[in-house]
mmCIF file of C-alpha atoms in Angstrom:
data_model
loop_
_atom_site.group_PDB
_atom_site.id
_atom_site.type_symbol
_atom_site.label_atom_id
_atom_site.label_comp_id
_atom_site.label_asym_id
_atom_site.label_seq_id
_atom_site.Cartn_x
_atom_site.Cartn_y
_atom_site.Cartn_z
ATOM 1 C CA UNK A 1 28.749 19.787 -47.448
ATOM 2 C CA UNK A 2 25.133 19.786 -47.691
ATOM 3 C CA UNK A 3 23.108 19.670 -44.896
ATOM 4 C CA UNK A 4 20.939 16.579 -44.363
ATOM 5 C CA UNK A 5 16.757 16.432 -45.777
ATOM 6 C CA UNK A 6 14.380 17.945 -43.551
ATOM 7 C CA UNK A 7 11.489 15.852 -43.289
ATOM 8 C CA UNK A 8 10.155 16.742 -40.123
ATOM 9 C CA UNK A 9 7.670 19.494 -41.515
ATOM 10 C CA UNK A 10 6.572 17.904 -44.817
ATOM 11 C CA UNK A 11 2.686 16.728 -44.186
ATOM 12 C CA UNK A 12 2.285 13.336 -42.142
ATOM 13 C CA UNK A 13 1.945 10.001 -44.437
ATOM 14 C CA UNK A 14 -1.453 7.682 -43.465
ATOM 15 C CA UNK A 15 0.350 5.429 -41.273
ATOM 16 C CA UNK A 16 1.587 7.955 -39.359
ATOM 17 C CA UNK A 17 -2.192 10.193 -39.016
ATOM 18 C CA UNK A 18 -3.320 6.444 -37.854
ATOM 19 C CA UNK A 19 -0.897 5.875 -34.936
ATOM 20 C CA UNK A 20 -0.733 9.221 -33.816
ATOM 21 C CA UNK A 21 -4.821 8.854 -33.701
ATOM 22 C CA UNK A 22 -4.668 5.548 -32.329
ATOM 23 C CA UNK A 23 -1.801 6.994 -29.574
ATOM 24 C CA UNK A 24 -4.447 9.715 -28.394
ATOM 25 C CA UNK A 25 -7.696 8.399 -28.480
ATOM 26 C CA UNK A 26 -5.543 5.914 -26.004
ATOM 27 C CA UNK A 27 -4.419 8.761 -24.110
ATOM 28 C CA UNK A 28 -7.698 10.515 -23.650
ATOM 29 C CA UNK A 29 -9.693 6.911 -23.062
ATOM 30 C CA UNK A 30 -7.481 6.119 -20.073
ATOM 31 C CA UNK A 31 -7.459 9.597 -18.299
ATOM 32 C CA UNK A 32 -10.977 9.012 -18.279
ATOM 33 C CA UNK A 33 -11.040 5.939 -17.022
ATOM 34 C CA UNK A 34 -8.036 6.961 -13.909
ATOM 35 C CA UNK A 35 -10.987 9.049 -12.235
ATOM 36 C CA UNK A 36 -13.970 6.525 -12.636
ATOM 37 C CA UNK A 37 -11.745 2.973 -11.819
ATOM 38 C CA UNK A 38 -10.762 5.621 -8.485
ATOM 39 C CA UNK A 39 -14.175 5.817 -7.523
ATOM 40 C CA UNK A 40 -16.356 2.665 -9.408
ATOM 41 C CA UNK A 41 -13.534 -0.009 -9.191
ATOM 42 C CA UNK A 42 -13.576 -1.442 -5.284
ATOM 43 C CA UNK A 43 -10.131 -1.801 -5.411
ATOM 44 C CA UNK A 44 -9.175 0.766 -3.700
ATOM 45 C CA UNK A 45 -8.988 0.394 0.642
ATOM 46 C CA UNK A 46 -11.073 3.273 2.641
ATOM 47 C CA UNK A 47 -8.703 5.207 4.182
ATOM 48 C CA UNK A 48 -7.711 8.093 6.564
ATOM 49 C CA UNK A 49 -4.920 9.512 7.698
ATOM 50 C CA UNK A 50 -3.518 11.685 11.217
ATOM 51 C CA UNK A 51 -1.115 12.923 12.162
ATOM 52 C CA UNK A 52 1.095 11.863 15.077
ATOM 53 C CA UNK A 53 4.403 10.816 16.731
ATOM 54 C CA UNK A 54 6.499 8.291 17.112
ATOM 55 C CA UNK A 55 5.457 8.782 20.724
ATOM 56 C CA UNK A 56 1.945 8.198 20.684
ATOM 57 C CA UNK A 57 1.785 5.546 18.490
ATOM 58 C CA UNK A 58 4.570 3.136 19.764
ATOM 59 C CA UNK A 59 2.612 3.875 23.358
ATOM 60 C CA UNK A 60 -0.475 2.639 21.222
ATOM 61 C CA UNK A 61 0.663 -0.308 19.468
ATOM 62 C CA UNK A 62 2.729 -1.472 23.470
ATOM 63 C CA UNK A 63 -1.200 -0.951 24.668
ATOM 64 C CA UNK A 64 -3.049 -2.898 22.061
ATOM 65 C CA UNK A 65 -0.013 -5.807 22.480
ATOM 66 C CA UNK A 66 -1.138 -5.460 26.510
ATOM 67 C CA UNK A 67 -4.581 -6.057 25.646
ATOM 68 C CA UNK A 68 -4.985 -8.219 23.082
ATOM 69 C CA UNK A 69 -2.111 -10.327 23.048
ATOM 70 C CA UNK A 70 -2.312 -14.560 22.570
ATOM 71 C CA UNK A 71 0.671 -16.220 22.367
ATOM 72 C CA UNK A 72 3.959 -15.090 20.884
ATOM 73 C CA UNK A 73 6.146 -16.326 17.567
ATOM 74 C CA UNK A 74 9.798 -15.977 17.771
ATOM 75 C CA UNK A 75 9.480 -13.918 20.389
ATOM 76 C CA UNK A 76 6.765 -11.470 18.591
ATOM 77 C CA UNK A 77 3.615 -11.441 19.661
ATOM 78 C CA UNK A 78 0.431 -12.464 18.119
ATOM 79 C CA UNK A 79 -2.675 -10.676 19.341
ATOM 80 C CA UNK A 80 -5.949 -11.507 18.070
ATOM 81 C CA UNK A 81 -8.331 -8.600 18.630
ATOM 82 C CA UNK A 82 -11.940 -8.239 18.963
ATOM 83 C CA UNK A 83 -13.873 -7.672 15.475
ATOM 84 C CA UNK A 84 -14.706 -4.132 14.555
ATOM 85 C CA UNK A 85 -11.876 -3.102 16.985
ATOM 86 C CA UNK A 86 -8.650 -0.551 16.087
ATOM 87 C CA UNK A 87 -5.692 -2.780 15.007
ATOM 88 C CA UNK A 88 -2.522 -1.595 14.858
ATOM 89 C CA UNK A 89 0.795 -2.361 13.182
ATOM 90 C CA UNK A 90 4.118 -0.655 13.668
ATOM 91 C CA UNK A 91 7.105 -0.830 10.553
ATOM 92 C CA UNK A 92 10.826 -0.405 12.250
ATOM 93 C CA UNK A 93 13.848 -1.246 11.320
ATOM 94 C CA UNK A 94 13.246 -4.476 10.022
ATOM 95 C CA UNK A 95 10.403 -5.578 11.444
ATOM 96 C CA UNK A 96 6.686 -5.278 11.903
ATOM 97 C CA UNK A 97 5.080 -5.362 14.896
ATOM 98 C CA UNK A 98 3.138 -7.623 16.178
ATOM 99 C CA UNK A 99 1.529 -10.411 14.103
ATOM 100 C CA UNK A 100 -1.808 -10.212 13.963
ATOM 101 C CA UNK A 101 -4.889 -12.710 14.233
ATOM 102 C CA UNK A 102 -7.802 -11.963 12.838
ATOM 103 C CA UNK A 103 -11.352 -13.488 12.202
ATOM 104 C CA UNK A 104 -12.489 -14.091 9.020
ATOM 105 C CA UNK A 105 -15.214 -11.967 7.592
ATOM 106 C CA UNK A 106 -15.307 -9.713 10.396
ATOM 107 C CA UNK A 107 -13.961 -5.716 10.102
ATOM 108 C CA UNK A 108 -11.337 -3.934 11.371
ATOM 109 C CA UNK A 109 -9.520 -0.028 11.226
ATOM 110 C CA UNK A 110 -6.214 -1.304 10.706
ATOM 111 C CA UNK A 111 -3.512 1.496 11.944
ATOM 112 C CA UNK A 112 -0.418 1.203 10.772
ATOM 113 C CA UNK A 113 2.602 3.884 10.920
ATOM 114 C CA UNK A 114 6.994 4.068 11.187
ATOM 115 C CA UNK A 115 9.071 4.475 13.772
ATOM 116 C CA UNK A 116 12.189 5.622 11.863
ATOM 117 C CA UNK A 117 12.546 5.249 7.882
ATOM 118 C CA UNK A 118 9.249 5.258 4.982
ATOM 119 C CA UNK A 119 8.455 1.376 4.516
ATOM 120 C CA UNK A 120 5.628 0.359 2.088
ATOM 121 C CA UNK A 121 2.976 -2.443 3.509
ATOM 122 C CA UNK A 122 2.140 -5.578 0.747
ATOM 123 C CA UNK A 123 -0.043 -7.899 2.059
ATOM 124 C CA UNK A 124 0.727 -11.158 0.078
ATOM 125 C CA UNK A 125 -0.832 -13.116 -1.801
ATOM 126 C CA UNK A 126 -4.134 -10.584 -1.776
ATOM 127 C CA UNK A 127 -1.304 -7.451 -3.318
ATOM 128 C CA UNK A 128 -2.721 -4.604 -0.875
ATOM 129 C CA UNK A 129 -0.442 -1.828 -1.132
ATOM 130 C CA UNK A 130 0.209 1.714 1.316
ATOM 131 C CA UNK A 131 2.885 3.579 2.483
ATOM 132 C CA UNK A 132 4.316 4.106 5.915
ATOM 133 C CA UNK A 133 5.665 7.566 6.855
ATOM 134 C CA UNK A 134 6.618 8.703 10.379
ATOM 135 C CA UNK A 135 4.717 10.739 11.633
ATOM 136 C CA UNK A 136 1.872 9.556 9.690
ATOM 137 C CA UNK A 137 -0.778 7.306 11.789
ATOM 138 C CA UNK A 138 -2.494 5.356 8.355
ATOM 139 C CA UNK A 139 -6.199 3.622 8.502
ATOM 140 C CA UNK A 140 -7.410 1.226 6.491
ATOM 141 C CA UNK A 141 -10.390 -0.704 6.687
ATOM 142 C CA UNK A 142 -10.008 -4.005 6.283
ATOM 143 C CA UNK A 143 -12.168 -7.110 5.680
ATOM 144 C CA UNK A 144 -10.406 -10.018 5.939
ATOM 145 C CA UNK A 145 -12.466 -12.160 3.324
ATOM 146 C CA UNK A 146 -10.501 -15.279 3.586
ATOM 147 C CA UNK A 147 -8.808 -17.749 6.037
ATOM 148 C CA UNK A 148 -4.931 -18.577 6.082
ATOM 149 C CA UNK A 149 -1.225 -17.097 7.285
ATOM 150 C CA UNK A 150 -0.640 -13.600 5.037
ATOM 151 C CA UNK A 151 2.618 -12.696 4.377
ATOM 152 C CA UNK A 152 3.457 -8.416 5.200
ATOM 153 C CA UNK A 153 6.171 -7.253 3.008
ATOM 154 C CA UNK A 154 8.174 -4.271 2.731
ATOM 155 C CA UNK A 155 7.786 -3.120 -0.677
ATOM 156 C CA UNK A 156 9.776 0.396 -0.228
ATOM 157 C CA UNK A 157 13.993 -0.101 0.087
ATOM 158 C CA UNK A 158 14.244 0.857 3.506
ATOM 159 C CA UNK A 159 18.301 0.309 3.937
ATOM 160 C CA UNK A 160 20.277 -2.888 4.364
ATOM 161 C CA UNK A 161 18.293 -5.609 6.162
ATOM 162 C CA UNK A 162 14.844 -4.654 3.490
ATOM 163 C CA UNK A 163 14.638 -7.780 2.456
ATOM 164 C CA UNK A 164 14.856 -9.362 6.701
ATOM 165 C CA UNK A 165 11.139 -6.851 7.070
ATOM 166 C CA UNK A 166 8.455 -9.733 6.830
ATOM 167 C CA UNK A 167 5.406 -9.456 9.128
ATOM 168 C CA UNK A 168 2.607 -12.008 9.310
ATOM 169 C CA UNK A 169 -1.204 -11.743 9.274
ATOM 170 C CA UNK A 170 -3.294 -14.652 10.281
ATOM 171 C CA UNK A 171 -6.740 -15.193 9.375
ATOM 172 C CA UNK A 172 -8.984 -17.909 11.431
#
């Protein structure tokens, strides 16, 4: 019985060389574009991250709700902070708390943290995605550019009930 012919050391054909060249050039292009797009693409949310205990962040959220609550929706407070202020949003199994009411065209510093598990903050339909991790205060500078009601969904599987983790941002 003869072994199959070993083709892997034979010279490449013209088509193989062409496709290897195309793949190599494409890889170089994408590698160069990643840092360029990060700095010049204007799609990245300006962020800061700080260490925080769950208790500290929960206290800040509760203080924020007490200070700026304007109503409630299905038992969840609706808060309307003044433009330019720090806005706090808490992720916990399986709830975003509170509902935020913001003004169009105004700047806010959005503080997000989790009380229990890793969650994913996804603001739909504008598709802003942030990771929310316990023990970290993730601060994003945001400027709402259109009015309406926006849905916050958790896009990081956080166990049973994950599909019910929906919040809301109202922009007036």
